[in-house]
Tab-separated table of N, CA and C in Angstrom:
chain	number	residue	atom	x	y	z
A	150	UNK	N	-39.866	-53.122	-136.505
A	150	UNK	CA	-39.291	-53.975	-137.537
A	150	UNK	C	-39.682	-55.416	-137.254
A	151	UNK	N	-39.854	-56.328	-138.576
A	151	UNK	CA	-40.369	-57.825	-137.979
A	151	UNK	C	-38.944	-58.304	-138.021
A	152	UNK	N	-39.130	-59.630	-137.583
A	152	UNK	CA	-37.802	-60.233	-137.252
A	152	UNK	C	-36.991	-60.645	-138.520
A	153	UNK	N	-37.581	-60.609	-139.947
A	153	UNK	CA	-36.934	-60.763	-141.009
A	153	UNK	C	-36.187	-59.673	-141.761
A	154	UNK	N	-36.316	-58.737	-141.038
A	154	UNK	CA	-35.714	-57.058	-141.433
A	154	UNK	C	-36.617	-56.054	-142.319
A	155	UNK	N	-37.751	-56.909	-142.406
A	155	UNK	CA	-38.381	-55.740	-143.433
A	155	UNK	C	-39.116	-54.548	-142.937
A	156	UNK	N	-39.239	-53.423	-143.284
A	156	UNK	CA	-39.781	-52.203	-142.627
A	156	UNK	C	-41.019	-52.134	-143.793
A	157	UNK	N	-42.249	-52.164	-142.935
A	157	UNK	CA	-43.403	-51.280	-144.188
A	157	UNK	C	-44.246	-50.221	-143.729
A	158	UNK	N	-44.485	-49.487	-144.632
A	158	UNK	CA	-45.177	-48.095	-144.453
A	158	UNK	C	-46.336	-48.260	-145.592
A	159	UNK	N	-47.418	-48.376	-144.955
A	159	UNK	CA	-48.691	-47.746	-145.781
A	159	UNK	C	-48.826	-46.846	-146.849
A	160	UNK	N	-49.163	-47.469	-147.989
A	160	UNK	CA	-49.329	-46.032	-148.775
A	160	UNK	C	-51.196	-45.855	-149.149
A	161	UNK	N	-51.339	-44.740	-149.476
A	161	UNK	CA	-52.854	-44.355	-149.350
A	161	UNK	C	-53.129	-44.381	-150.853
A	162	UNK	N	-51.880	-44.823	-151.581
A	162	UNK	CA	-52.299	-44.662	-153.345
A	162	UNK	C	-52.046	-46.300	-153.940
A	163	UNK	N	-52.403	-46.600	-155.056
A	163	UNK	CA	-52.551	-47.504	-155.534
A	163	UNK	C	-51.296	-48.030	-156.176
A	164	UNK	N	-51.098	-48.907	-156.259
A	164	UNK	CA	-49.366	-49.699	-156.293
A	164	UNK	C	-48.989	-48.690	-157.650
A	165	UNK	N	-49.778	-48.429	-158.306
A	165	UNK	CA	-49.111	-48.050	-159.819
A	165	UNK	C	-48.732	-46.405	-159.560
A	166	UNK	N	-49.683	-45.856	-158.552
A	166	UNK	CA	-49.637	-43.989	-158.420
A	166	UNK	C	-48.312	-44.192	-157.111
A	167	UNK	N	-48.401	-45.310	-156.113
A	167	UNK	CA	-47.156	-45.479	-155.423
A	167	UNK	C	-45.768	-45.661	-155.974
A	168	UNK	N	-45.638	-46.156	-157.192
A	168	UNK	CA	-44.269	-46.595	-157.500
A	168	UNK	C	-44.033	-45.235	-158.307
A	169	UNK	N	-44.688	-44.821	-159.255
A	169	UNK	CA	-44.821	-43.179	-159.579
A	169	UNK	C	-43.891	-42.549	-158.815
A	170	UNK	N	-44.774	-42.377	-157.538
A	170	UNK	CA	-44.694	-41.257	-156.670
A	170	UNK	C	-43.173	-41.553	-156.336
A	171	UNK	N	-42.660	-42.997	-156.491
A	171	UNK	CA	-41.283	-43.003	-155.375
A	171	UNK	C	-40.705	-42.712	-157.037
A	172	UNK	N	-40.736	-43.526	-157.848
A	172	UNK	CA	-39.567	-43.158	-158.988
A	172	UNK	C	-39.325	-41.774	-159.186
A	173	UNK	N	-40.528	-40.780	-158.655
A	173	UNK	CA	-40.214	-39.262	-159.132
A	173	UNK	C	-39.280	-38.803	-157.508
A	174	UNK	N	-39.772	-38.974	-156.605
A	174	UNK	CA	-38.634	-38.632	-155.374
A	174	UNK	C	-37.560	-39.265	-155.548
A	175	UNK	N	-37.270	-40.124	-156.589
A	175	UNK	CA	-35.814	-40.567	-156.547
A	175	UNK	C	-35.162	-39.756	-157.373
A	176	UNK	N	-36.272	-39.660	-158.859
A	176	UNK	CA	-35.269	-38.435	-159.477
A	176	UNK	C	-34.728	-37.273	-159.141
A	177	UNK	N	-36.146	-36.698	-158.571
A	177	UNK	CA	-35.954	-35.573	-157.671
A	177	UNK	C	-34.195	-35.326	-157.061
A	178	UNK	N	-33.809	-36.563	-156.414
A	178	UNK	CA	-32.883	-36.479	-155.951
A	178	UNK	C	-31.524	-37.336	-156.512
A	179	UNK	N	-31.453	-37.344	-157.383
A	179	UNK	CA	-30.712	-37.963	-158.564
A	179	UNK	C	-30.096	-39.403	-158.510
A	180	UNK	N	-31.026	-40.488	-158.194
A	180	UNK	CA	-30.801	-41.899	-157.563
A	180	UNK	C	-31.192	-42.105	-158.625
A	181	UNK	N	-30.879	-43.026	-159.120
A	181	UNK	CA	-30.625	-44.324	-160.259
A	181	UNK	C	-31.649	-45.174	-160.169
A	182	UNK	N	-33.231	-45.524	-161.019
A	182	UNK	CA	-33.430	-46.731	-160.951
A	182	UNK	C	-33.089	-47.529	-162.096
A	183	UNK	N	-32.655	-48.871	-161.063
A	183	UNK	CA	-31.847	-49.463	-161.811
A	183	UNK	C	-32.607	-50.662	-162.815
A	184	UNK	N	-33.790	-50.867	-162.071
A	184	UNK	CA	-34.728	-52.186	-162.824
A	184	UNK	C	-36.139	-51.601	-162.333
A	185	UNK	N	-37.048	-52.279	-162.750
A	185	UNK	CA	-38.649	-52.231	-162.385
A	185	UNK	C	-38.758	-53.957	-162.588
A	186	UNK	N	-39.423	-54.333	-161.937
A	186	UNK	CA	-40.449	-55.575	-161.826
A	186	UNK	C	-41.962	-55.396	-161.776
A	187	UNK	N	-42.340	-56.170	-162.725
A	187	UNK	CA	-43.828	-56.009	-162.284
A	187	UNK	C	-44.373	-57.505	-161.955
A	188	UNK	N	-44.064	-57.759	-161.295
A	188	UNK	CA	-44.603	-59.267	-160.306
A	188	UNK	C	-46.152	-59.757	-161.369
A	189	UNK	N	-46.794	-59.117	-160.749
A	189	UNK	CA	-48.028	-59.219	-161.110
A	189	UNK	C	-48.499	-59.145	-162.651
A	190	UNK	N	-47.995	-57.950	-163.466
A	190	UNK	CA	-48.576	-58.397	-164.912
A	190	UNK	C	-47.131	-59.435	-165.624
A	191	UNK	N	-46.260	-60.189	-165.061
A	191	UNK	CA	-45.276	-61.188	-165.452
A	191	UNK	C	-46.234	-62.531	-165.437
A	192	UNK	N	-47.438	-62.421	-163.836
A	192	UNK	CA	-47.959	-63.749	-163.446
A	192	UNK	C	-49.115	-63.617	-164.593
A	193	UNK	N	-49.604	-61.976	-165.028
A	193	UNK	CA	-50.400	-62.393	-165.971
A	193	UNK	C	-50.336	-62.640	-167.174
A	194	UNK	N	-49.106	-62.799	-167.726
A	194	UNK	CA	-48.379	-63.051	-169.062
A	194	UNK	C	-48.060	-64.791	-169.286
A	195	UNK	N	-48.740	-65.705	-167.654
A	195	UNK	CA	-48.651	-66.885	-167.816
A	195	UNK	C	-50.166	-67.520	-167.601
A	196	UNK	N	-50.897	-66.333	-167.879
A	196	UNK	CA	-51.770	-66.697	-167.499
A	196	UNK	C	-52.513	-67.085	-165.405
A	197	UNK	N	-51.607	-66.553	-164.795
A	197	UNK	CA	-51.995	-66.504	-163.341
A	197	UNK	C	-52.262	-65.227	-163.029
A	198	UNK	N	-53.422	-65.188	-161.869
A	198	UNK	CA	-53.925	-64.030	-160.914
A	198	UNK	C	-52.719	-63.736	-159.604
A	199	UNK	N	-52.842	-62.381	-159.901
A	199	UNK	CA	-51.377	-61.818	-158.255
A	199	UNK	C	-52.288	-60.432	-158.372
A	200	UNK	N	-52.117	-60.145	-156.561
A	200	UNK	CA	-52.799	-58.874	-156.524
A	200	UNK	C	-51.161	-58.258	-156.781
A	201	UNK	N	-51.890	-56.672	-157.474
A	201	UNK	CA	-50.865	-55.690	-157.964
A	201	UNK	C	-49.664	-55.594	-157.314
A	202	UNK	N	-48.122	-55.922	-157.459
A	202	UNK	CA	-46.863	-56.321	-156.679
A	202	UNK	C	-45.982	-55.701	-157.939
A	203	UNK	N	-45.068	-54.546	-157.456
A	203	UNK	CA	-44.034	-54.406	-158.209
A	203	UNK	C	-43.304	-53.787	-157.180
A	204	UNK	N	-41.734	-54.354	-157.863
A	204	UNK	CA	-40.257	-54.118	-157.086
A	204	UNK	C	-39.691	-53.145	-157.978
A	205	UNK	N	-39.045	-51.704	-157.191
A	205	UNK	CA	-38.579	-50.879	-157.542
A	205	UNK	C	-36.895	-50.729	-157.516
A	206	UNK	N	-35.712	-50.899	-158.011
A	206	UNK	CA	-34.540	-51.192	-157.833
A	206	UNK	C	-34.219	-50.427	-158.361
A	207	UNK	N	-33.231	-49.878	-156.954
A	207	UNK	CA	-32.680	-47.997	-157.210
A	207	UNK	C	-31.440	-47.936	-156.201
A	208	UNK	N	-30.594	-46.983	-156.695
A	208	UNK	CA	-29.173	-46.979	-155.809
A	208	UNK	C	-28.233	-45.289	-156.524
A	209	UNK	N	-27.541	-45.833	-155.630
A	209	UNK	CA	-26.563	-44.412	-156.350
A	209	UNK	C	-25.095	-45.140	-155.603
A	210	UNK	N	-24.477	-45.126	-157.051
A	210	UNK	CA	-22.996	-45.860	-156.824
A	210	UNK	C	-22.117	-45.525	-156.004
A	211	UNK	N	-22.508	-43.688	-156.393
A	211	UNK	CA	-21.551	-43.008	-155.141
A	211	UNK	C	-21.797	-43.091	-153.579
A	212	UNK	N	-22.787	-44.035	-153.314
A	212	UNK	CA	-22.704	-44.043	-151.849
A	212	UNK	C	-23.163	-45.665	-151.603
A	213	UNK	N	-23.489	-46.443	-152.576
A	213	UNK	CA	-23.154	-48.313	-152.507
A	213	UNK	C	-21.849	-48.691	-152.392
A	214	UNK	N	-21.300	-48.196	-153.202
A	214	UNK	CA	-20.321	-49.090	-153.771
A	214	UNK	C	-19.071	-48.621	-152.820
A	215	UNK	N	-18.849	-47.913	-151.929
A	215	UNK	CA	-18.312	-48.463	-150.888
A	215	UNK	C	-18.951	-49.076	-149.405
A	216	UNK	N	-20.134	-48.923	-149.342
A	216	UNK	CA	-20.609	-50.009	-147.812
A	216	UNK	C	-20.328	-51.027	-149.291
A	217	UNK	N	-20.200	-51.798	-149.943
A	217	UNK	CA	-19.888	-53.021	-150.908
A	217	UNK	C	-18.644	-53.521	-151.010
A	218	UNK	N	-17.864	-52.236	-150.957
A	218	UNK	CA	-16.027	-52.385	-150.965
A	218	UNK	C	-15.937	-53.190	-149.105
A	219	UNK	N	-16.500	-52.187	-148.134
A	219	UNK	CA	-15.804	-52.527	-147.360
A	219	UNK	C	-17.159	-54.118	-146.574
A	220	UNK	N	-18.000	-53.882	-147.143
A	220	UNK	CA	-18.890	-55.407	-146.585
A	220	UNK	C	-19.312	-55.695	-147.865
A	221	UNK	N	-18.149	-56.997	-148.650
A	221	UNK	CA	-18.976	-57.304	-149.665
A	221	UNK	C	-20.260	-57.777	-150.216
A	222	UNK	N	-20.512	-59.120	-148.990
A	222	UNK	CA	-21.717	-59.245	-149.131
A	222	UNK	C	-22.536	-58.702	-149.024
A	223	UNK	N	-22.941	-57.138	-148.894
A	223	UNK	CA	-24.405	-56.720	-148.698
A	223	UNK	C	-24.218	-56.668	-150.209
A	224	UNK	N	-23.741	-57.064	-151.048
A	224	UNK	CA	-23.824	-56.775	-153.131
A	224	UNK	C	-25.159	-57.268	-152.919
A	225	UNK	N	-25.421	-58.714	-152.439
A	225	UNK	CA	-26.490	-59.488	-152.571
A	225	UNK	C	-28.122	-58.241	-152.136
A	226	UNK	N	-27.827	-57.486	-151.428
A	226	UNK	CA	-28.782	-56.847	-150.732
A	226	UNK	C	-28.947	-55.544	-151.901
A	227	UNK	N	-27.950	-55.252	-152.058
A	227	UNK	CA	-27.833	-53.855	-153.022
A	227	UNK	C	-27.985	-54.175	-154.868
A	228	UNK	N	-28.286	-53.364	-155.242
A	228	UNK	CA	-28.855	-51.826	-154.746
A	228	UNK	C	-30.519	-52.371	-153.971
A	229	UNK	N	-30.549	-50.902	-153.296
A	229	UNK	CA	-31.871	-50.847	-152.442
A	229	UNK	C	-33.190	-50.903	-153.548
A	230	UNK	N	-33.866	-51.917	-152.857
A	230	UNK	CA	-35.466	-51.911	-153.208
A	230	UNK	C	-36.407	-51.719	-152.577
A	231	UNK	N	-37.443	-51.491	-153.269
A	231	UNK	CA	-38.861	-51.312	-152.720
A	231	UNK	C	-39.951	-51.894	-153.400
A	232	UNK	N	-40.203	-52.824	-152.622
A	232	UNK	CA	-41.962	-53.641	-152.965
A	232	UNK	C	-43.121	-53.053	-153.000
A	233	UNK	N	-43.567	-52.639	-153.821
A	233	UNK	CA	-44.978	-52.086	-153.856
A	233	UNK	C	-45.974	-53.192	-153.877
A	234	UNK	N	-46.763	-53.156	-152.882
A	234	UNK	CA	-47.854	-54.526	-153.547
A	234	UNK	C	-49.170	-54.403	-152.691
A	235	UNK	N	-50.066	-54.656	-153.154
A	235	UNK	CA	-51.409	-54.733	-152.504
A	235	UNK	C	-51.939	-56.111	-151.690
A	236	UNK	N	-52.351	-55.900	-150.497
A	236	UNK	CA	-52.735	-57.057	-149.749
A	236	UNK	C	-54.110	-57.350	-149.365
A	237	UNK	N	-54.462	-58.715	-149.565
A	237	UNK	CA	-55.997	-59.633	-149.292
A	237	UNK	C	-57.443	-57.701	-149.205
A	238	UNK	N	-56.819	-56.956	-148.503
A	238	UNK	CA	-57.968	-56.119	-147.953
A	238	UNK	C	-57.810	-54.959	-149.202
A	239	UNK	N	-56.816	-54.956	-150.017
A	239	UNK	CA	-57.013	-53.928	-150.916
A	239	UNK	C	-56.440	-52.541	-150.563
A	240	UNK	N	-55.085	-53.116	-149.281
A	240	UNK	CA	-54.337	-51.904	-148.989
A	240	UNK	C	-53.250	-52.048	-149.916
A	241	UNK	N	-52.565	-50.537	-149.535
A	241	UNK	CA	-51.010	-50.652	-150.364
A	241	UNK	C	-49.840	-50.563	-149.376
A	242	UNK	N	-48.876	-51.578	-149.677
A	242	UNK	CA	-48.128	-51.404	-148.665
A	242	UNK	C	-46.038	-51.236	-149.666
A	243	UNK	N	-45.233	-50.400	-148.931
A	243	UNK	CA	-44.025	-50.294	-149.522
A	243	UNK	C	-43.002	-51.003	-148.633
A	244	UNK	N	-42.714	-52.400	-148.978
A	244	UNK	CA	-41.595	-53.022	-147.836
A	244	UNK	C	-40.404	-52.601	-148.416
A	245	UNK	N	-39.598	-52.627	-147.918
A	245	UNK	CA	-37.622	-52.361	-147.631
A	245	UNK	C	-36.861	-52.991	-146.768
A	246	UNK	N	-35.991	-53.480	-147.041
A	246	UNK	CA	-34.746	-54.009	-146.015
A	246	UNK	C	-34.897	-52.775	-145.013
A	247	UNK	N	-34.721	-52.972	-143.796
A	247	UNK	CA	-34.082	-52.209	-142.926
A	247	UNK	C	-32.398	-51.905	-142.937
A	248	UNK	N	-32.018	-50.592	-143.079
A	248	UNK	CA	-31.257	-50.226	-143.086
A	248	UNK	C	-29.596	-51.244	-141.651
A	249	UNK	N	-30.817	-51.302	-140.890
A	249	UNK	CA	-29.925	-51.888	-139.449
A	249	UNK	C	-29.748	-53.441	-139.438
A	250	UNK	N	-30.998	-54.059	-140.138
A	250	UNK	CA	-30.922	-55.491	-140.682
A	250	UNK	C	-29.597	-55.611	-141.519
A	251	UNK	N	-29.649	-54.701	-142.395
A	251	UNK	CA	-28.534	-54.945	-143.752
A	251	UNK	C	-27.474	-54.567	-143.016
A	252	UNK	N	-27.003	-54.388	-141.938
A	252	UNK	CA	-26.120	-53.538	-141.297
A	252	UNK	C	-25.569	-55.076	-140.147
A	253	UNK	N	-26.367	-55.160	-139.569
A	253	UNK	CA	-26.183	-56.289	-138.753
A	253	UNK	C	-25.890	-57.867	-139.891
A	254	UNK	N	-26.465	-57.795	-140.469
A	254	UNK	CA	-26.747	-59.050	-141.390
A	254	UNK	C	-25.376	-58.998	-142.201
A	255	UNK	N	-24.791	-58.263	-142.767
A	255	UNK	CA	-23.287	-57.899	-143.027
A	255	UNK	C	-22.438	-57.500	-142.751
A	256	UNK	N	-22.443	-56.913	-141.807
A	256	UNK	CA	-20.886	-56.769	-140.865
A	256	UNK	C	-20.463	-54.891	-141.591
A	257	UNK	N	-21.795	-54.339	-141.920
A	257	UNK	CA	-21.624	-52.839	-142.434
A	257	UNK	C	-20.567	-51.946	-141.391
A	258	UNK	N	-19.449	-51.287	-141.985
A	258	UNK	CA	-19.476	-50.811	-140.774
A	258	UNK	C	-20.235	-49.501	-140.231
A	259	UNK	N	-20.414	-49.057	-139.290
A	259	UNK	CA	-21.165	-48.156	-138.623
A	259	UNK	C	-21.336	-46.550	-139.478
A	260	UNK	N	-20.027	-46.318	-139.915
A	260	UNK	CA	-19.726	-44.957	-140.545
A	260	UNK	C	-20.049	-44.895	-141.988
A	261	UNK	N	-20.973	-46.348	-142.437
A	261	UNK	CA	-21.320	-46.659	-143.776
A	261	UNK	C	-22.184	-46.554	-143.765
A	262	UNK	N	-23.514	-46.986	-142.614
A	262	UNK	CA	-24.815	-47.237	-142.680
A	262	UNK	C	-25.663	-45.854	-143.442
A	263	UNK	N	-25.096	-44.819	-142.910
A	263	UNK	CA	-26.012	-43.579	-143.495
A	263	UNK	C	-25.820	-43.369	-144.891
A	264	UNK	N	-25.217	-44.080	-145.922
A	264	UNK	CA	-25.035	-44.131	-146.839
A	264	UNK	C	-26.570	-44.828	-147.218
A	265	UNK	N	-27.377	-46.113	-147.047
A	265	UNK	CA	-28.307	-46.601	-147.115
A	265	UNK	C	-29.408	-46.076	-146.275
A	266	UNK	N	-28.858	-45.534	-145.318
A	266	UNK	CA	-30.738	-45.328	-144.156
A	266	UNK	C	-31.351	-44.893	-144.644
A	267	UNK	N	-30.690	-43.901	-146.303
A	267	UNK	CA	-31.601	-43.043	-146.847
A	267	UNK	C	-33.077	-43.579	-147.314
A	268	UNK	N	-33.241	-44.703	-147.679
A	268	UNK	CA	-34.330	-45.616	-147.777
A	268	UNK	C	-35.677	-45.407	-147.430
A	269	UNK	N	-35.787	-45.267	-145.953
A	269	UNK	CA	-36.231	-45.125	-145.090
A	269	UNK	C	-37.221	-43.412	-145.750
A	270	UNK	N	-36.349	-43.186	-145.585
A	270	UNK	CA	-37.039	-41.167	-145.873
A	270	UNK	C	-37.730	-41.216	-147.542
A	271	UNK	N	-36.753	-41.719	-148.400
A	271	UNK	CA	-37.313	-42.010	-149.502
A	271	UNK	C	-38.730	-42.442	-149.738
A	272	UNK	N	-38.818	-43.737	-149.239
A	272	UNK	CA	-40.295	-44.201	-149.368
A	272	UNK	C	-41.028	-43.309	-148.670
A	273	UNK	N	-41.055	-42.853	-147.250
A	273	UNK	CA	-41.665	-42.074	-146.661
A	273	UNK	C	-42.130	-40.727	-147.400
A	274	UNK	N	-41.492	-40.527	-147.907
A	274	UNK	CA	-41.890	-39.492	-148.847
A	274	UNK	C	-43.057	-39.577	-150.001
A	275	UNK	N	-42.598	-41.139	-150.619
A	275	UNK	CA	-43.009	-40.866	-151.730
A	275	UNK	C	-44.905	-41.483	-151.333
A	276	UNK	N	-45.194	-42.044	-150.270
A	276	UNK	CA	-46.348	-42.411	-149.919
A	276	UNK	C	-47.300	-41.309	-149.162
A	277	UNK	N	-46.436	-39.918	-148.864
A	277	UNK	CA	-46.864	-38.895	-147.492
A	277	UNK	C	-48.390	-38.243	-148.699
């Protein structure tokens, strides 16, 4: 993990077949996305260049919205995302909060965290 909490995992597909791949493992498992961003065709709607960057925002109430009851501030953190975006060399990469960042960084308590670690397996999946 870097020291800002973010976890990334390589994906071998292209930001658009990556965010695919995770929105269908989320359905798969009946998680909520809640927004899409597309970074990149927003910068090209002003006329600016961004290599391919979109944020995926997904949660399931039944297991947020109490690590939220009992540590309010992780609201700011939640629901869980995922950055899809391509870097200088033309890789793809999927960043995420770390589950233990958001945990430490809010005062989660311990018997809450596995409510979020799911994160972690999610993306992993959807890049394998």
């Amino acid at each position: 993990m870097q020291g800002n909490g973010l976890l990334q995992l390589a994906s071998k597909y292209s930001v658009d077949e990556t965010v695919q791949r995770l929105e269908s493992v989320l359905a798969e498992r009946g998680i909520r996305v809640f927004a899409f961003i597309d970074h990149s065709g927003e910068a090209e709607k002003v006329g600016m260049k961004m290599r391919p960057t979109k944020l995926v925002i997904f949660g399931n109430p039944k297991g947020g919205t109490p690590v939220m009851v009992a540590a309010p501030s992780v609201a700011i953190d939640l629901p869980l995302k995922a950055l899809v975006a391509e870097d200088a060399a033309g890789k793809v990469w999927v960043s995420y909060n770390s589950p233990e960042y958001l945990q430490q960084r809010h005062g989660v308590p311990e018997e809450l965290i596995k409510n979020i670690a799911v994160v972690g397996a999610l993306v992993a999946k959807a890049v394998e």
